[in-house]
XYZ file of C-alpha atoms in Angstrom:
203
model
C -6.502 -7.608 -19.897
C -8.588 -10.510 -17.171
C -7.819 -13.287 -15.917
C -10.876 -15.565 -15.072
C -11.597 -18.129 -11.877
C -14.037 -20.166 -11.114
C -15.677 -18.953 -7.883
C -14.780 -21.857 -5.535
C -17.012 -24.178 -6.312
C -20.499 -24.613 -3.769
C -21.644 -27.120 -1.622
C -25.039 -28.215 -0.504
C -26.286 -26.040 1.994
C -24.689 -22.972 -0.747
C -21.522 -22.563 1.777
C -19.288 -21.026 -0.790
C -15.416 -22.107 1.823
C -12.958 -19.377 1.380
C -9.688 -19.746 2.652
C -9.026 -16.179 3.921
C -4.775 -14.893 4.168
C -3.017 -16.257 6.427
C -2.996 -12.510 8.607
C -6.341 -13.217 9.224
C -6.676 -14.891 12.321
C -9.995 -17.174 11.491
C -10.623 -18.907 8.433
C -14.335 -18.321 7.267
C -16.620 -19.631 4.654
C -18.096 -16.893 2.883
C -21.830 -17.984 1.595
C -23.397 -17.025 -1.377
C -25.786 -14.115 0.313
C -22.451 -12.289 2.160
C -21.420 -11.672 -0.981
C -24.650 -10.897 -2.831
C -26.504 -10.412 -0.630
C -25.037 -7.518 1.868
C -28.276 -5.785 3.763
C -25.160 -2.380 4.269
C -24.387 -2.939 0.695
C -26.254 -0.615 -1.890
C -27.116 -1.948 -4.810
C -27.698 -0.095 -8.317
C -28.588 -1.622 -11.557
C -32.306 -4.024 -11.419
C -32.485 -4.795 -7.336
C -34.869 -8.329 -8.496
C -31.909 -8.772 -11.164
C -31.258 -13.238 -11.886
C -27.843 -11.871 -11.876
C -25.633 -10.457 -9.875
C -22.721 -8.045 -10.369
C -19.885 -8.215 -7.942
C -16.977 -5.197 -8.646
C -14.995 -4.110 -6.033
C -13.369 -1.015 -6.769
C -11.614 2.619 -5.808
C -12.160 5.391 -5.817
C -8.609 6.642 -7.675
C -8.404 3.519 -9.731
C -8.212 5.311 -13.348
C -9.203 1.556 -14.361
C -12.075 1.974 -11.994
C -13.100 5.291 -13.474
C -12.569 3.905 -17.456
C -14.499 1.092 -17.297
C -17.671 2.079 -15.168
C -19.089 3.737 -18.014
C -18.925 0.394 -20.005
C -20.423 -1.503 -17.123
C -23.560 0.271 -15.521
C -24.161 0.452 -19.786
C -24.140 -3.265 -19.803
C -26.432 -3.613 -16.211
C -28.924 -0.503 -18.028
C -29.252 -2.783 -21.694
C -29.868 -5.643 -19.992
C -32.109 -4.779 -17.707
C -31.941 -7.943 -15.782
C -28.622 -7.316 -14.266
C -28.472 -6.404 -10.307
C -24.870 -4.717 -9.860
C -22.974 -3.938 -6.323
C -20.137 -2.235 -6.307
C -17.952 -3.131 -3.254
C -15.673 -0.761 -1.825
C -12.053 -1.600 -1.607
C -9.674 1.378 -0.423
C -6.762 0.119 -1.281
C -5.284 3.678 -2.726
C -4.839 5.014 1.042
C -6.757 7.723 3.277
C -8.072 9.665 0.389
C -9.370 6.192 -0.664
C -11.709 5.415 2.830
C -12.249 8.907 2.715
C -13.921 8.633 -0.725
C -15.976 5.131 -0.372
C -16.860 6.905 3.237
C -18.285 9.355 1.724
C -20.229 8.201 -0.759
C -21.985 5.443 2.303
C -22.409 8.494 4.156
C -24.314 9.818 0.833
C -26.641 6.665 0.612
C -27.699 7.698 4.231
C -29.684 10.595 2.672
C -30.726 8.931 -0.576
C -27.698 10.105 -2.385
C -25.067 7.904 -4.060
C -26.081 7.065 -7.296
C -25.594 10.670 -7.179
C -22.148 11.129 -5.065
C -20.271 7.849 -7.162
C -21.219 9.538 -10.248
C -19.701 12.912 -9.015
C -16.111 11.080 -8.152
C -16.369 8.043 -11.143
C -16.211 10.889 -14.093
C -12.656 11.933 -12.263
C -9.317 11.048 -13.439
C -7.355 8.712 -10.979
C -6.184 10.503 -8.127
C -8.285 12.602 -5.874
C -7.434 14.574 -2.150
C -10.064 15.220 0.845
C -10.413 18.978 -1.171
C -11.451 17.243 -4.216
C -14.097 14.770 -3.148
C -15.164 17.877 -1.197
C -15.583 19.777 -4.151
C -16.804 17.290 -6.225
C -19.768 16.071 -4.099
C -20.306 19.821 -3.886
C -20.957 20.384 -6.957
C -22.781 17.238 -7.925
C -25.235 19.070 -5.712
C -24.830 17.360 -1.813
C -24.511 19.420 1.316
C -20.918 18.276 3.178
C -22.296 19.353 6.056
C -25.799 16.225 6.605
C -23.500 13.876 4.422
C -21.183 13.623 7.776
C -23.934 13.721 9.703
C -24.712 10.538 8.714
C -21.373 9.092 8.452
C -20.765 9.771 11.224
C -24.297 8.122 12.748
C -23.520 5.037 10.403
C -20.530 4.840 11.407
C -19.974 1.070 12.945
C -22.414 0.706 9.904
C -20.316 2.204 7.436
C -16.740 0.947 8.752
C -18.364 -3.173 9.763
C -19.252 -2.868 5.601
C -15.285 -1.834 4.354
C -14.252 -4.397 6.406
C -16.522 -7.303 5.194
C -15.824 -5.960 1.620
C -11.834 -6.072 1.954
C -11.931 -9.903 3.658
C -14.433 -10.897 0.403
C -11.574 -8.947 -1.554
C -8.944 -10.882 0.220
C -10.722 -14.476 0.799
C -10.630 -14.467 -3.213
C -7.146 -13.754 -3.572
C -7.356 -10.721 -5.477
C -5.190 -8.522 -6.116
C -6.684 -5.831 -7.070
C -9.238 -3.422 -8.820
C -11.036 -3.503 -10.458
C -12.108 -7.062 -9.674
C -14.900 -8.702 -10.364
C -17.389 -11.551 -8.952
C -20.439 -12.453 -11.504
C -22.394 -15.568 -10.929
C -19.690 -18.248 -9.791
C -16.529 -16.952 -11.954
C -13.882 -14.208 -10.510
C -12.327 -11.938 -12.891
C -9.050 -9.622 -12.061
C -9.462 -6.420 -14.529
C -11.044 -4.552 -16.979
C -13.821 -6.166 -18.356
C -14.878 -4.261 -21.924
C -18.379 -4.560 -22.453
C -17.714 -7.887 -24.426
C -16.369 -9.527 -21.809
C -19.262 -8.096 -19.423
C -22.048 -9.707 -21.504
C -20.339 -13.543 -22.290
C -20.334 -13.326 -17.968
C -22.961 -12.403 -17.702
C -24.458 -14.891 -20.388
C -22.105 -17.864 -18.527
C -23.416 -16.835 -14.636
C -27.191 -17.195 -17.078
C -26.664 -20.767 -18.596
C -25.402 -22.599 -14.834
């Protein structure tokens, strides 16, 4: 099951008005570039694609892991879709650790390998699981740790922006998607993803 909503209306100049939850001190406006073109967010699929899928996910979310292969498959088969997996670690400290590790791996050119290693597992993880899985994928943990330390502020700021955006969209959990001008909460199957992409292109 999923819930479909229209993306908050776009005003002149491409600004998308998004009032954040009361727990955040200030209201904020999200632009389409904030959501789709964050320079620090890794991009999968076709970086020059005409449609962008943004998925807010957690490495311990069983539904995220279940749908990951469908998302990958649709993006690969289409060939003209950008995919941005936005870490939203809502399942606790291990989820934060996993996000930091994979974003650290991104800094050494191993984002896809690290992500695939963690997304191929059952839902729950420990820090030892994360380390073991990354090592099994052929990654050097010390190199990843150094990359995380070097880029600590960059990674922390990215995770904060992801969190703020998820709250601005009133997402209740993972997975949640932004595709074109629509938002979706919950797992999207292949046909639902294909239809969402089609509608994004039709706008």
